PDB file of C-alpha atoms in Angstrom:
ATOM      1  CA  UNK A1342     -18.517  17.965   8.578  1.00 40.00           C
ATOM      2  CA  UNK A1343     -21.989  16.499   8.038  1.00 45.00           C
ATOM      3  CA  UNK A1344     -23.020  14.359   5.527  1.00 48.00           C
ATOM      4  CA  UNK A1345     -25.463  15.382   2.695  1.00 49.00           C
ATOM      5  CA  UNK A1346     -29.343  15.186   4.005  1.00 46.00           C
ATOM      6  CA  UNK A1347     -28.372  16.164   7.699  1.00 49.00           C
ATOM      7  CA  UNK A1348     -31.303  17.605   9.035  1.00 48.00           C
ATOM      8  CA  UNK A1349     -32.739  17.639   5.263  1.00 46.00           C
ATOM      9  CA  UNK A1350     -35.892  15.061   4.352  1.00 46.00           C
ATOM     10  CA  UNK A1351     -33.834  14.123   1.086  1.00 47.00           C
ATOM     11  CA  UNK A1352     -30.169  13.393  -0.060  1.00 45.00           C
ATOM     12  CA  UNK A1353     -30.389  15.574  -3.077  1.00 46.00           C
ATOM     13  CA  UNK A1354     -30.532  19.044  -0.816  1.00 47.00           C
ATOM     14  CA  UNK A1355     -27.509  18.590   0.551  1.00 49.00           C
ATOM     15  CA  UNK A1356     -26.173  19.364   4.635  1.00 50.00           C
ATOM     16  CA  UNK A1357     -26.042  23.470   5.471  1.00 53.00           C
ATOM     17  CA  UNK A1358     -22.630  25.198   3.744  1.00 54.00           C
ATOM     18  CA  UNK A1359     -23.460  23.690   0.453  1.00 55.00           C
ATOM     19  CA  UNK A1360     -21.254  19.965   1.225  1.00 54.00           C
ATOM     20  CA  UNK A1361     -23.595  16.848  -0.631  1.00 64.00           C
ATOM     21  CA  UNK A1362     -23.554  13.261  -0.734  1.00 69.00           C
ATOM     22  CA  UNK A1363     -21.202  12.185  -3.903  1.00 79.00           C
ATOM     23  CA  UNK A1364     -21.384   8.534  -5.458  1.00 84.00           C
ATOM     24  CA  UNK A1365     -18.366   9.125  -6.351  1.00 88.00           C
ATOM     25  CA  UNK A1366     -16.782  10.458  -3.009  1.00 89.00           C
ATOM     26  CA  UNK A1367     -18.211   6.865  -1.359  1.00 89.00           C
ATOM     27  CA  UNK A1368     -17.437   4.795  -4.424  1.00 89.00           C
ATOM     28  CA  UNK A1369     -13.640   6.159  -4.342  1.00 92.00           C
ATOM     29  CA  UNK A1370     -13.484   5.507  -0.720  1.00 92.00           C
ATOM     30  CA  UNK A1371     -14.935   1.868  -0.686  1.00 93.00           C
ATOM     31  CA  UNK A1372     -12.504   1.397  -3.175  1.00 93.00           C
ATOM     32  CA  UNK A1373      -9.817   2.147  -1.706  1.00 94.00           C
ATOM     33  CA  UNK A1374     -10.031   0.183   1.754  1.00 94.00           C
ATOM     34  CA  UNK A1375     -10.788  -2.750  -0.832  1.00 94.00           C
ATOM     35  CA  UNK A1376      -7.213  -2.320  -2.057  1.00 95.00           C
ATOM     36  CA  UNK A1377      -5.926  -1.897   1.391  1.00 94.00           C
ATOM     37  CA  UNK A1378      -7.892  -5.200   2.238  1.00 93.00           C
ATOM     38  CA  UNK A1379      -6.533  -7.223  -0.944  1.00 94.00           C
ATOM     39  CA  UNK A1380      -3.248  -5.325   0.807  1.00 94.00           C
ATOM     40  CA  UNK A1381      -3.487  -7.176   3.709  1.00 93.00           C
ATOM     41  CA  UNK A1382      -4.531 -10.406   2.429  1.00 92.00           C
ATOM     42  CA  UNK A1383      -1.681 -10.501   0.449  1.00 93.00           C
ATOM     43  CA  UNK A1384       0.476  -9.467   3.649  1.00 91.00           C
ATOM     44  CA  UNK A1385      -1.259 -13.058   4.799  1.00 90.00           C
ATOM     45  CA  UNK A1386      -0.594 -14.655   2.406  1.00 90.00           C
ATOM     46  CA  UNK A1387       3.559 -13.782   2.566  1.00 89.00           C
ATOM     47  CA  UNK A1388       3.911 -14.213   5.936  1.00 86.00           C
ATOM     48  CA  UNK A1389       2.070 -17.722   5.967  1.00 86.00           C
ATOM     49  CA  UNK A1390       4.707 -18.632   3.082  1.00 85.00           C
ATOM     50  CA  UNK A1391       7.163 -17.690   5.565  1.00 80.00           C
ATOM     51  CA  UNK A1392       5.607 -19.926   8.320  1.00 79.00           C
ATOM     52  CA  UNK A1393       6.477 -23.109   6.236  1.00 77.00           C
ATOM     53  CA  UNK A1394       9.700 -24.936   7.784  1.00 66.00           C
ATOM     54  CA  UNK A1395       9.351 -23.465  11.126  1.00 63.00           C
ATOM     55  CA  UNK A1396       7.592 -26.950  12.575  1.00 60.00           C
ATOM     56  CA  UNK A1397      10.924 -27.754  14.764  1.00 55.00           C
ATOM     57  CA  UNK A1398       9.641 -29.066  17.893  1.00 59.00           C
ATOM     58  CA  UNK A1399      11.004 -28.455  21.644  1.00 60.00           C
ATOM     59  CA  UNK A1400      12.902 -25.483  19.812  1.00 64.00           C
ATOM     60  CA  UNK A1401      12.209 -21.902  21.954  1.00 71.00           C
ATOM     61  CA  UNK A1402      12.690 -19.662  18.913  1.00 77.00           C
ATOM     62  CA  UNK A1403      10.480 -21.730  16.785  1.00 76.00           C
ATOM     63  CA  UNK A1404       7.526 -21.955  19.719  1.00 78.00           C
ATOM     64  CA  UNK A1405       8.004 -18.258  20.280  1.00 81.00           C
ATOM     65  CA  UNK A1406       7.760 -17.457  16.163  1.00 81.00           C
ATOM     66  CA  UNK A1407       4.892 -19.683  16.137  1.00 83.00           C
ATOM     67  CA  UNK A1408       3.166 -17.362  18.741  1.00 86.00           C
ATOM     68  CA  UNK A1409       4.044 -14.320  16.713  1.00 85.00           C
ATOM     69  CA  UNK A1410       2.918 -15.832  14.191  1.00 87.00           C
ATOM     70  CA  UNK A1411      -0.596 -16.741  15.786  1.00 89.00           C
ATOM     71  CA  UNK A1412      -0.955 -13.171  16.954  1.00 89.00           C
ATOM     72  CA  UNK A1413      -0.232 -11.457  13.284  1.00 88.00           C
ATOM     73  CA  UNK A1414      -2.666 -13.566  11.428  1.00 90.00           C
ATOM     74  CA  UNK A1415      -5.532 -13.057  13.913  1.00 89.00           C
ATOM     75  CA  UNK A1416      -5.141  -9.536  14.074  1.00 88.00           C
ATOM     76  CA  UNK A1417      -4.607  -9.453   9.709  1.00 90.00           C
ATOM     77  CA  UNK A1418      -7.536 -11.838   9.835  1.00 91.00           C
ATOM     78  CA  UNK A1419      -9.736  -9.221  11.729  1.00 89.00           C
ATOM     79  CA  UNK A1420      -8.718  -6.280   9.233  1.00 90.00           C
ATOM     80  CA  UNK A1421      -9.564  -8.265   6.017  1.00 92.00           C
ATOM     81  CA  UNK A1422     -12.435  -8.872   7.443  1.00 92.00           C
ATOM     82  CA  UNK A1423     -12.822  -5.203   8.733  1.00 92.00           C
ATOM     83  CA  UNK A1424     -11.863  -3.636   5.512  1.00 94.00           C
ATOM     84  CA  UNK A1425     -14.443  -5.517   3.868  1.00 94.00           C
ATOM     85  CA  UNK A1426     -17.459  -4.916   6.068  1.00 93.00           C
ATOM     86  CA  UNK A1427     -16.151  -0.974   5.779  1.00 93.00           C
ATOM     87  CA  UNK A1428     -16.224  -1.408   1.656  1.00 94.00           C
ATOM     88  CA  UNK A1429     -19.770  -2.821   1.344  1.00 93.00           C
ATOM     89  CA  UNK A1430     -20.867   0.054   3.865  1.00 93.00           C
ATOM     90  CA  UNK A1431     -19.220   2.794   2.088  1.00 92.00           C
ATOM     91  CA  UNK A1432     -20.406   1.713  -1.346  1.00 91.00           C
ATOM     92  CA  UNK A1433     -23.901   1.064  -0.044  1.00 91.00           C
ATOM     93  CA  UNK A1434     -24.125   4.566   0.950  1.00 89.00           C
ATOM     94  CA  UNK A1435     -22.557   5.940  -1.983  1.00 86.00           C
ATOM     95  CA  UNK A1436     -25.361   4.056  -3.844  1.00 83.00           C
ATOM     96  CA  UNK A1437     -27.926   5.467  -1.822  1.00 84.00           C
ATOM     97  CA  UNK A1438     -28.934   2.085  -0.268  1.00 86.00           C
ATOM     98  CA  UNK A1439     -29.393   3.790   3.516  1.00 86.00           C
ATOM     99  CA  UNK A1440     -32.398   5.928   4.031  1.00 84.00           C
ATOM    100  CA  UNK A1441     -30.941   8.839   5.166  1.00 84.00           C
ATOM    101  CA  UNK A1442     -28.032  10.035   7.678  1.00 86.00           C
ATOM    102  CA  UNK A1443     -29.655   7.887  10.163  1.00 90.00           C
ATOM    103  CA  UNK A1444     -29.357   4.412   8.441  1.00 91.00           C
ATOM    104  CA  UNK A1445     -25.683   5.306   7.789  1.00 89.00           C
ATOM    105  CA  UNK A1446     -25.070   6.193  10.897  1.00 90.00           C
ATOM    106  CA  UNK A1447     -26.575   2.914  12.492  1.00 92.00           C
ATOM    107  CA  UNK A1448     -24.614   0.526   9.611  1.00 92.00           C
ATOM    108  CA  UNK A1449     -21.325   2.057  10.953  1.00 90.00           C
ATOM    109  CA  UNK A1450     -21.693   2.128  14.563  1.00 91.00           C
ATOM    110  CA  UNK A1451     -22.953  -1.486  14.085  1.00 91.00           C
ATOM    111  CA  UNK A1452     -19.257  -2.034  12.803  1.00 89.00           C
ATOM    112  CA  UNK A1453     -18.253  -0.607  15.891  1.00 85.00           C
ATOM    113  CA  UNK A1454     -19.508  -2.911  17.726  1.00 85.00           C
ATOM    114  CA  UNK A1455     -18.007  -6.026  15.813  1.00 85.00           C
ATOM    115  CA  UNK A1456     -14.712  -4.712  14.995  1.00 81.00           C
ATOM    116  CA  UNK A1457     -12.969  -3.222  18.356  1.00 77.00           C
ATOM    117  CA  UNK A1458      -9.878  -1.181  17.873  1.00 73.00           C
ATOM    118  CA  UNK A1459      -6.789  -2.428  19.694  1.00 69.00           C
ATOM    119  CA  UNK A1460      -5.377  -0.410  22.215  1.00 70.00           C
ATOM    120  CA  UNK A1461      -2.574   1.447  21.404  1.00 66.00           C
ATOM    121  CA  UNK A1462       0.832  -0.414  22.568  1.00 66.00           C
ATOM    122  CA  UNK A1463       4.336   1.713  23.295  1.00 60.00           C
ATOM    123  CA  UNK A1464       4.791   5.466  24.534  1.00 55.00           C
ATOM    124  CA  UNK A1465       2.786   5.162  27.371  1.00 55.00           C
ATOM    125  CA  UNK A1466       3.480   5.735  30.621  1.00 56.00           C
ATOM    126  CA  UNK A1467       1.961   2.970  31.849  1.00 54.00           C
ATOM    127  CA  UNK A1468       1.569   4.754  35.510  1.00 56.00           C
ATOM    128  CA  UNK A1469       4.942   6.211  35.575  1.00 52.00           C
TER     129      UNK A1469
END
């Protein structure tokens, strides 16, 4: 699928087979990785109230939960934060703030470049 002004000099005309650029289309979608954002920040939020209490020193299970712990709210950190950067890129678009396809496509793979996806863990092989 191609986004609306693909190979065109102006958003209005739309990509070949008719598909345009729709305020609303990028609006709706901004919108809803805000939600999944305020999702996940309220995710955080829970678990951190479940940190509270689990100071016991020289305990395993309590260093060990404290590591799991660690891990989850870096990697929740990194997706608030991702969702967010995603939103204001969406809406920009949808708001016609990019000069063409180009633009868009440069904001985005900018993302790419700050936000690295996390390889995928279980059901592999691993050499096998």
């Amino acid at each position: 699928m191609r986004l609306a002004g693909a190979g065109t000099s102006g958003w209005d005309k739309g990509a070949p087979g008719g598909v345009k650029s729709s305020k609303n289309a990028w609006n709706t979608a901004g919108d809803g990785v805000g939600r999944l954002g305020g999702n996940v920040k309220q995710a955080l939020t829970t678990l951190e109230q479940g940190q509270k209490g689990m100071g016991a020193q020289g305990v395993l299970s309590a260093a060990a939960q404290r590591e799991v712990y660690q891990s989850w709210k870096h990697y929740l950190d990194g997706m608030t934060g991702r969702c967010a950067a995603l939103q204001e890129r969406l809406e920009k678009a949808g708001n016609h703030q990019y000069k063409g396809d180009q633009q868009i496509t440069e904001a985005f793979d900018e993302m790419k470049k700050q936000y690295k996806d996390t390889p995928a863990t279980g059901g592999q092989n691993a050499g096998r």
